[in-house]
């Protein structure tokens, strides 16, 4: 990623950060889950990214049957069922290839990835009958789609907020460069020295949380919430977007102001209910422990290695905050910025 942006900077080419972050996120996820990289040019890369884009597009589609079940024939009429079946078969084939490839290799213990752990779990006699290849493929889908989608979206929103707030960007950049010095690459250990950057990440997650309604929950027993009777089996949506912009909980909630988190114990791990971008409780999003370190690592190196500015002719007011419909809150229009080499 850094090399690609550096080439863009050297040739004064505008960088499409939205596209770059999707590519980066999917590459990271694939290395962790499948032990493979899909960032090199070629047919395999094109096929992989095409599949990921197709799946993400289908997640944002409005299905009539979800809201008016007896009118589900409309979904079939406009071709949604056919498209969904096609994508399912393609993804199933892709996952099967990943499984076969790992089964046919002798993997050293220290080089094992998620797929290897799942395959070992399947071999165990105690779970082999209940844990099938279809279960493994289901885990793959959750990791790939949810991990790629949310991480990329948060990186783009963070850069959007920072380019629209030059004061904050300059302050974060100065903190990073003061410590980073002449290092070529800063790692996760270095991030511990950047309290202001951590505040920037918290503020990004407050204003631009990955999933505004979190994931749906089902009540497992009758209960009462704020005077409302909720019956067992009821699907409950938590409007975290509104909670995190509530003026009763936050001063100037619409302002991007990371300083609100400096010298504050408020965190996003589910203990402070006014900041729940990943949910809370036993069902808190497990991606928390990958998304947040990735945000820190990528932003640290983007600001350590480059100076960022808007393309010629644009001002910060031209950068919109419009969002695409879907489970994950994506920026509607791609974020395109100009980078200048600093290192």
GROMACS .gro file of C-alpha atoms in nm:
model
  343
    1UNK     CA    1   0.000   0.000   0.000
    2UNK     CA    2   0.272   0.249   0.100
    3UNK     CA    3   0.470   0.174  -0.218
    4UNK     CA    4   0.162   0.222  -0.436
    5UNK     CA    5   0.078   0.557  -0.274
    6UNK     CA    6   0.443   0.662  -0.304
    7UNK     CA    7   0.430   0.594  -0.679
    8UNK     CA    8   0.113   0.802  -0.703
    9UNK     CA    9   0.282   1.083  -0.509
   10UNK     CA   10   0.591   1.076  -0.732
   11UNK     CA   11   0.378   1.103  -1.045
   12UNK     CA   12   0.131   1.353  -0.890
   13UNK     CA   13  -0.151   1.102  -0.941
   14UNK     CA   14  -0.468   1.126  -0.732
   15UNK     CA   15  -0.510   0.827  -0.496
   16UNK     CA   16  -0.852   0.664  -0.470
   17UNK     CA   17  -0.842   0.576  -0.101
   18UNK     CA   18  -1.181   0.403  -0.106
   19UNK     CA   19  -1.058   0.153  -0.362
   20UNK     CA   20  -0.718   0.116  -0.196
   21UNK     CA   21  -0.863   0.047   0.149
   22UNK     CA   22  -1.093  -0.228   0.021
   23UNK     CA   23  -0.793  -0.393  -0.145
   24UNK     CA   24  -0.580  -0.357   0.169
   25UNK     CA   25  -0.852  -0.490   0.402
   26UNK     CA   26  -0.930  -0.794   0.188
   27UNK     CA   27  -0.557  -0.872   0.159
   28UNK     CA   28  -0.511  -0.858   0.537
   29UNK     CA   29  -0.817  -1.075   0.598
   30UNK     CA   30  -0.705  -1.333   0.342
   31UNK     CA   31  -0.357  -1.359   0.490
   32UNK     CA   32  -0.503  -1.413   0.838
   33UNK     CA   33  -0.782  -1.650   0.735
   34UNK     CA   34  -0.654  -1.830   0.424
   35UNK     CA   35  -0.278  -1.780   0.430
   36UNK     CA   36  -0.292  -1.624   0.084
   37UNK     CA   37  -0.245  -1.283  -0.073
   38UNK     CA   38  -0.466  -1.145  -0.347
   39UNK     CA   39  -0.296  -0.810  -0.402
   40UNK     CA   40  -0.076  -0.905  -0.698
   41UNK     CA   41  -0.205  -0.833  -1.046
   42UNK     CA   42  -0.355  -1.123  -1.236
   43UNK     CA   43  -0.662  -1.333  -1.300
   44UNK     CA   44  -0.681  -1.473  -0.945
   45UNK     CA   45  -0.677  -1.126  -0.793
   46UNK     CA   46  -0.943  -0.999  -1.033
   47UNK     CA   47  -1.166  -1.298  -0.964
   48UNK     CA   48  -1.131  -1.264  -0.586
   49UNK     CA   49  -1.208  -0.891  -0.572
   50UNK     CA   50  -1.497  -0.933  -0.814
   51UNK     CA   51  -1.650  -1.192  -0.580
   52UNK     CA   52  -1.602  -0.973  -0.272
   53UNK     CA   53  -1.760  -0.674  -0.449
   54UNK     CA   54  -2.056  -0.887  -0.562
   55UNK     CA   55  -2.121  -1.016  -0.209
   56UNK     CA   56  -2.101  -0.667  -0.059
   57UNK     CA   57  -2.339  -0.535  -0.325
   58UNK     CA   58  -2.593  -0.807  -0.244
   59UNK     CA   59  -2.578  -0.722   0.127
   60UNK     CA   60  -2.697  -0.370   0.046
   61UNK     CA   61  -2.989  -0.484  -0.174
   62UNK     CA   62  -3.348  -0.425  -0.058
   63UNK     CA   63  -3.540  -0.754  -0.050
   64UNK     CA   64  -3.918  -0.709  -0.055
   65UNK     CA   65  -3.964  -1.051   0.110
   66UNK     CA   66  -3.781  -0.930   0.423
   67UNK     CA   67  -4.060  -0.680   0.491
   68UNK     CA   68  -4.363  -0.817   0.303
   69UNK     CA   69  -4.314  -1.196   0.286
   70UNK     CA   70  -4.616  -1.271   0.067
   71UNK     CA   71  -4.477  -1.036  -0.201
   72UNK     CA   72  -4.144  -1.217  -0.221
   73UNK     CA   73  -4.224  -1.304  -0.583
   74UNK     CA   74  -4.106  -0.951  -0.671
   75UNK     CA   75  -3.750  -1.044  -0.567
   76UNK     CA   76  -3.762  -1.343  -0.801
   77UNK     CA   77  -3.916  -1.138  -1.081
   78UNK     CA   78  -3.636  -0.878  -1.082
   79UNK     CA   79  -3.367  -1.147  -1.074
   80UNK     CA   80  -3.243  -1.123  -0.714
   81UNK     CA   81  -3.281  -1.496  -0.646
   82UNK     CA   82  -3.093  -1.589  -0.962
   83UNK     CA   83  -2.812  -1.345  -0.884
   84UNK     CA   84  -2.791  -1.466  -0.525
   85UNK     CA   85  -2.770  -1.831  -0.633
   86UNK     CA   86  -2.493  -1.750  -0.882
   87UNK     CA   87  -2.283  -1.563  -0.624
   88UNK     CA   88  -2.338  -1.836  -0.365
   89UNK     CA   89  -2.210  -2.104  -0.603
   90UNK     CA   90  -1.906  -1.894  -0.697
   91UNK     CA   91  -1.817  -1.823  -0.332
   92UNK     CA   92  -1.873  -2.189  -0.240
   93UNK     CA   93  -1.634  -2.294  -0.516
   94UNK     CA   94  -1.376  -2.038  -0.400
   95UNK     CA   95  -1.393  -2.158  -0.038
   96UNK     CA   96  -1.368  -2.521  -0.149
   97UNK     CA   97  -1.049  -2.440  -0.339
   98UNK     CA   98  -0.901  -2.275  -0.028
   99UNK     CA   99  -0.984  -2.582   0.184
  100UNK     CA  100  -0.845  -2.829  -0.071
  101UNK     CA  101  -0.526  -2.627  -0.106
  102UNK     CA  102  -0.459  -2.625   0.269
  103UNK     CA  103  -0.546  -2.995   0.303
  104UNK     CA  104  -0.284  -3.081   0.042
  105UNK     CA  105  -0.006  -2.888   0.216
  106UNK     CA  106   0.212  -2.972   0.514
  107UNK     CA  107   0.179  -2.653   0.717
  108UNK     CA  108   0.432  -2.574   0.989
  109UNK     CA  109   0.274  -2.501   1.327
  110UNK     CA  110   0.397  -2.141   1.338
  111UNK     CA  111   0.256  -2.074   0.990
  112UNK     CA  112  -0.096  -2.196   1.063
  113UNK     CA  113  -0.385  -1.961   0.991
  114UNK     CA  114  -0.757  -1.969   1.072
  115UNK     CA  115  -0.843  -2.224   0.802
  116UNK     CA  116  -0.585  -2.467   0.944
  117UNK     CA  117  -0.729  -2.435   1.295
  118UNK     CA  118  -1.081  -2.500   1.164
  119UNK     CA  119  -0.967  -2.804   0.966
  120UNK     CA  120  -0.794  -2.945   1.274
  121UNK     CA  121  -1.112  -2.888   1.473
  122UNK     CA  122  -1.307  -3.085   1.216
  123UNK     CA  123  -1.067  -3.379   1.248
  124UNK     CA  124  -1.130  -3.409   1.621
  125UNK     CA  125  -1.359  -3.704   1.683
  126UNK     CA  126  -1.562  -3.519   1.945
  127UNK     CA  127  -1.682  -3.253   1.699
  128UNK     CA  128  -1.630  -3.408   1.355
  129UNK     CA  129  -1.994  -3.513   1.315
  130UNK     CA  130  -2.132  -3.172   1.411
  131UNK     CA  131  -1.872  -2.953   1.239
  132UNK     CA  132  -1.879  -2.984   0.860
  133UNK     CA  133  -1.708  -2.813   0.568
  134UNK     CA  134  -2.022  -2.603   0.528
  135UNK     CA  135  -1.970  -2.468   0.879
  136UNK     CA  136  -1.612  -2.378   0.787
  137UNK     CA  137  -1.734  -2.199   0.474
  138UNK     CA  138  -1.985  -2.009   0.686
  139UNK     CA  139  -1.706  -1.890   0.916
  140UNK     CA  140  -1.507  -1.784   0.607
  141UNK     CA  141  -1.800  -1.577   0.483
  142UNK     CA  142  -1.835  -1.398   0.817
  143UNK     CA  143  -1.463  -1.324   0.839
  144UNK     CA  144  -1.416  -1.216   0.478
  145UNK     CA  145  -1.726  -1.004   0.423
  146UNK     CA  146  -1.761  -0.852   0.771
  147UNK     CA  147  -1.387  -0.798   0.818
  148UNK     CA  148  -1.320  -0.646   0.476
  149UNK     CA  149  -1.632  -0.433   0.474
  150UNK     CA  150  -1.608  -0.271   0.816
  151UNK     CA  151  -1.231  -0.216   0.825
  152UNK     CA  152  -1.224  -0.050   0.483
  153UNK     CA  153  -1.524   0.169   0.565
  154UNK     CA  154  -1.371   0.290   0.892
  155UNK     CA  155  -1.038   0.376   0.728
  156UNK     CA  156  -1.213   0.582   0.462
  157UNK     CA  157  -1.429   0.765   0.718
  158UNK     CA  158  -1.124   0.838   0.934
  159UNK     CA  159  -0.940   0.994   0.639
  160UNK     CA  160  -1.257   1.182   0.540
  161UNK     CA  161  -1.292   1.331   0.887
  162UNK     CA  162  -0.924   1.425   0.904
  163UNK     CA  163  -0.906   1.590   0.561
  164UNK     CA  164  -1.212   1.795   0.659
  165UNK     CA  165  -1.047   1.891   0.989
  166UNK     CA  166  -0.691   2.010   0.907
  167UNK     CA  167  -0.624   2.111   1.269
  168UNK     CA  168  -0.684   1.756   1.391
  169UNK     CA  169  -0.486   1.604   1.105
  170UNK     CA  170  -0.187   1.830   1.173
  171UNK     CA  171  -0.193   1.752   1.545
  172UNK     CA  172  -0.206   1.375   1.483
  173UNK     CA  173   0.068   1.400   1.222
  174UNK     CA  174   0.299   1.597   1.450
  175UNK     CA  175   0.254   1.342   1.730
  176UNK     CA  176   0.337   1.052   1.496
  177UNK     CA  177   0.637   1.217   1.328
  178UNK     CA  178   0.786   1.342   1.654
  179UNK     CA  179   0.814   0.984   1.777
  180UNK     CA  180   0.862   0.806   1.443
  181UNK     CA  181   1.166   1.005   1.336
  182UNK     CA  182   1.339   0.843   1.039
  183UNK     CA  183   1.174   0.504   1.072
  184UNK     CA  184   1.051   0.366   0.740
  185UNK     CA  185   0.759   0.177   0.895
  186UNK     CA  186   0.588   0.212   1.232
  187UNK     CA  187   0.445  -0.102   1.394
  188UNK     CA  188   0.179  -0.184   1.655
  189UNK     CA  189   0.419  -0.128   1.945
  190UNK     CA  190   0.478   0.229   1.827
  191UNK     CA  191   0.104   0.306   1.833
  192UNK     CA  192   0.105   0.282   2.214
  193UNK     CA  193   0.295   0.613   2.214
  194UNK     CA  194   0.021   0.804   2.029
  195UNK     CA  195  -0.260   0.904   2.272
  196UNK     CA  196  -0.397   1.165   2.033
  197UNK     CA  197  -0.420   0.914   1.748
  198UNK     CA  198  -0.612   0.680   1.980
  199UNK     CA  199  -0.852   0.967   2.053
  200UNK     CA  200  -0.892   1.023   1.677
  201UNK     CA  201  -0.984   0.656   1.634
  202UNK     CA  202  -1.241   0.673   1.916
  203UNK     CA  203  -1.396   0.986   1.768
  204UNK     CA  204  -1.411   0.822   1.424
  205UNK     CA  205  -1.587   0.519   1.573
  206UNK     CA  206  -1.829   0.750   1.756
  207UNK     CA  207  -1.937   0.950   1.451
  208UNK     CA  208  -1.890   0.687   1.179
  209UNK     CA  209  -1.947   0.355   1.350
  210UNK     CA  210  -1.923   0.050   1.119
  211UNK     CA  211  -2.285  -0.066   1.154
  212UNK     CA  212  -2.528   0.210   1.267
  213UNK     CA  213  -2.787  -0.043   1.392
  214UNK     CA  214  -2.527  -0.295   1.507
  215UNK     CA  215  -2.633  -0.655   1.441
  216UNK     CA  216  -2.994  -0.759   1.511
  217UNK     CA  217  -3.055  -0.923   1.849
  218UNK     CA  218  -3.330  -1.169   1.944
  219UNK     CA  219  -3.492  -1.152   2.287
  220UNK     CA  220  -3.464  -1.499   2.444
  221UNK     CA  221  -3.729  -1.422   2.705
  222UNK     CA  222  -4.002  -1.168   2.780
  223UNK     CA  223  -3.862  -0.842   2.911
  224UNK     CA  224  -3.940  -0.473   2.958
  225UNK     CA  225  -3.718  -0.202   2.807
  226UNK     CA  226  -3.791   0.159   2.901
  227UNK     CA  227  -4.154   0.071   2.972
  228UNK     CA  228  -4.203  -0.127   2.650
  229UNK     CA  229  -4.291  -0.496   2.674
  230UNK     CA  230  -4.066  -0.704   2.449
  231UNK     CA  231  -4.186  -1.058   2.386
  232UNK     CA  232  -3.950  -1.353   2.354
  233UNK     CA  233  -3.826  -1.417   1.997
  234UNK     CA  234  -3.867  -1.047   1.908
  235UNK     CA  235  -3.592  -0.910   1.682
  236UNK     CA  236  -3.442  -0.599   1.845
  237UNK     CA  237  -3.233  -0.334   1.669
  238UNK     CA  238  -3.007  -0.103   1.871
  239UNK     CA  239  -2.974   0.242   1.713
  240UNK     CA  240  -2.613   0.299   1.814
  241UNK     CA  241  -2.581   0.582   1.558
  242UNK     CA  242  -2.833   0.791   1.754
  243UNK     CA  243  -2.689   0.695   2.092
  244UNK     CA  244  -2.342   0.810   1.988
  245UNK     CA  245  -2.477   1.146   1.864
  246UNK     CA  246  -2.709   1.208   2.158
  247UNK     CA  247  -2.662   1.566   2.290
  248UNK     CA  248  -2.756   1.439   2.637
  249UNK     CA  249  -2.449   1.216   2.636
  250UNK     CA  250  -2.205   1.421   2.427
  251UNK     CA  251  -2.117   1.790   2.415
  252UNK     CA  252  -2.142   1.921   2.056
  253UNK     CA  253  -2.210   1.567   1.928
  254UNK     CA  254  -2.191   1.654   1.557
  255UNK     CA  255  -1.840   1.800   1.589
  256UNK     CA  256  -1.533   1.588   1.514
  257UNK     CA  257  -1.339   1.666   1.832
  258UNK     CA  258  -1.095   1.391   1.946
  259UNK     CA  259  -0.991   1.596   2.249
  260UNK     CA  260  -1.311   1.481   2.422
  261UNK     CA  261  -1.141   1.143   2.474
  262UNK     CA  262  -0.808   1.270   2.608
  263UNK     CA  263  -0.770   1.196   2.980
  264UNK     CA  264  -1.100   1.007   2.961
  265UNK     CA  265  -1.164   0.646   3.062
  266UNK     CA  266  -1.446   0.604   2.807
  267UNK     CA  267  -1.378   0.307   2.581
  268UNK     CA  268  -1.558   0.110   2.309
  269UNK     CA  269  -1.528  -0.240   2.458
  270UNK     CA  270  -1.888  -0.252   2.578
  271UNK     CA  271  -1.861  -0.102   2.928
  272UNK     CA  272  -1.965   0.252   2.834
  273UNK     CA  273  -2.309   0.233   2.678
  274UNK     CA  274  -2.288   0.572   2.511
  275UNK     CA  275  -2.001   0.442   2.295
  276UNK     CA  276  -2.089   0.099   2.153
  277UNK     CA  277  -1.965   0.086   1.790
  278UNK     CA  278  -1.902  -0.290   1.829
  279UNK     CA  279  -2.197  -0.368   2.054
  280UNK     CA  280  -2.163  -0.500   2.409
  281UNK     CA  281  -2.189  -0.812   2.621
  282UNK     CA  282  -2.119  -1.169   2.513
  283UNK     CA  283  -2.220  -1.090   2.156
  284UNK     CA  284  -1.981  -0.797   2.114
  285UNK     CA  285  -1.826  -0.798   1.767
  286UNK     CA  286  -1.508  -1.011   1.771
  287UNK     CA  287  -1.375  -0.795   1.488
  288UNK     CA  288  -1.305  -0.525   1.747
  289UNK     CA  289  -0.963  -0.677   1.812
  290UNK     CA  290  -0.867  -0.663   1.445
  291UNK     CA  291  -1.037  -0.346   1.323
  292UNK     CA  292  -0.897  -0.111   1.588
  293UNK     CA  293  -0.529  -0.220   1.560
  294UNK     CA  294  -0.560  -0.208   1.180
  295UNK     CA  295  -0.701   0.145   1.196
  296UNK     CA  296  -0.412   0.254   1.415
  297UNK     CA  297  -0.144   0.084   1.207
  298UNK     CA  298  -0.270   0.214   0.871
  299UNK     CA  299  -0.339   0.571   0.984
  300UNK     CA  300  -0.002   0.590   1.162
  301UNK     CA  301   0.189   0.499   0.846
  302UNK     CA  302  -0.028   0.709   0.614
  303UNK     CA  303   0.055   1.019   0.818
  304UNK     CA  304   0.414   0.922   0.892
  305UNK     CA  305   0.501   0.871   0.525
  306UNK     CA  306   0.283   1.128   0.346
  307UNK     CA  307   0.134   1.473   0.354
  308UNK     CA  308  -0.227   1.475   0.235
  309UNK     CA  309  -0.425   1.739   0.052
  310UNK     CA  310  -0.732   1.773  -0.167
  311UNK     CA  311  -0.710   1.747  -0.546
  312UNK     CA  312  -0.660   2.079  -0.722
  313UNK     CA  313  -0.973   2.292  -0.734
  314UNK     CA  314  -1.144   2.128  -0.437
  315UNK     CA  315  -1.199   2.265  -0.087
  316UNK     CA  316  -1.287   2.066   0.225
  317UNK     CA  317  -1.654   2.163   0.194
  318UNK     CA  318  -1.663   1.966  -0.133
  319UNK     CA  319  -1.597   1.642   0.055
  320UNK     CA  320  -1.939   1.500   0.139
  321UNK     CA  321  -2.053   1.269   0.418
  322UNK     CA  322  -2.323   1.092   0.218
  323UNK     CA  323  -2.363   0.723   0.295
  324UNK     CA  324  -2.462   0.418   0.094
  325UNK     CA  325  -2.752   0.203   0.216
  326UNK     CA  326  -2.653  -0.127   0.373
  327UNK     CA  327  -2.558  -0.300   0.697
  328UNK     CA  328  -2.216  -0.132   0.691
  329UNK     CA  329  -2.195   0.247   0.669
  330UNK     CA  330  -1.992   0.313   0.352
  331UNK     CA  331  -1.913   0.653   0.202
  332UNK     CA  332  -2.130   0.704  -0.107
  333UNK     CA  333  -1.870   0.882  -0.319
  334UNK     CA  334  -1.507   0.759  -0.335
  335UNK     CA  335  -1.252   0.954  -0.131
  336UNK     CA  336  -0.979   1.071  -0.368
  337UNK     CA  337  -0.682   1.263  -0.223
  338UNK     CA  338  -0.334   1.375  -0.328
  339UNK     CA  339  -0.035   1.243  -0.136
  340UNK     CA  340   0.311   1.399  -0.113
  341UNK     CA  341   0.607   1.189  -0.005
  342UNK     CA  342   0.743   1.288   0.335
  343UNK     CA  343   0.992   1.005   0.396
   0.00000   0.00000   0.00000
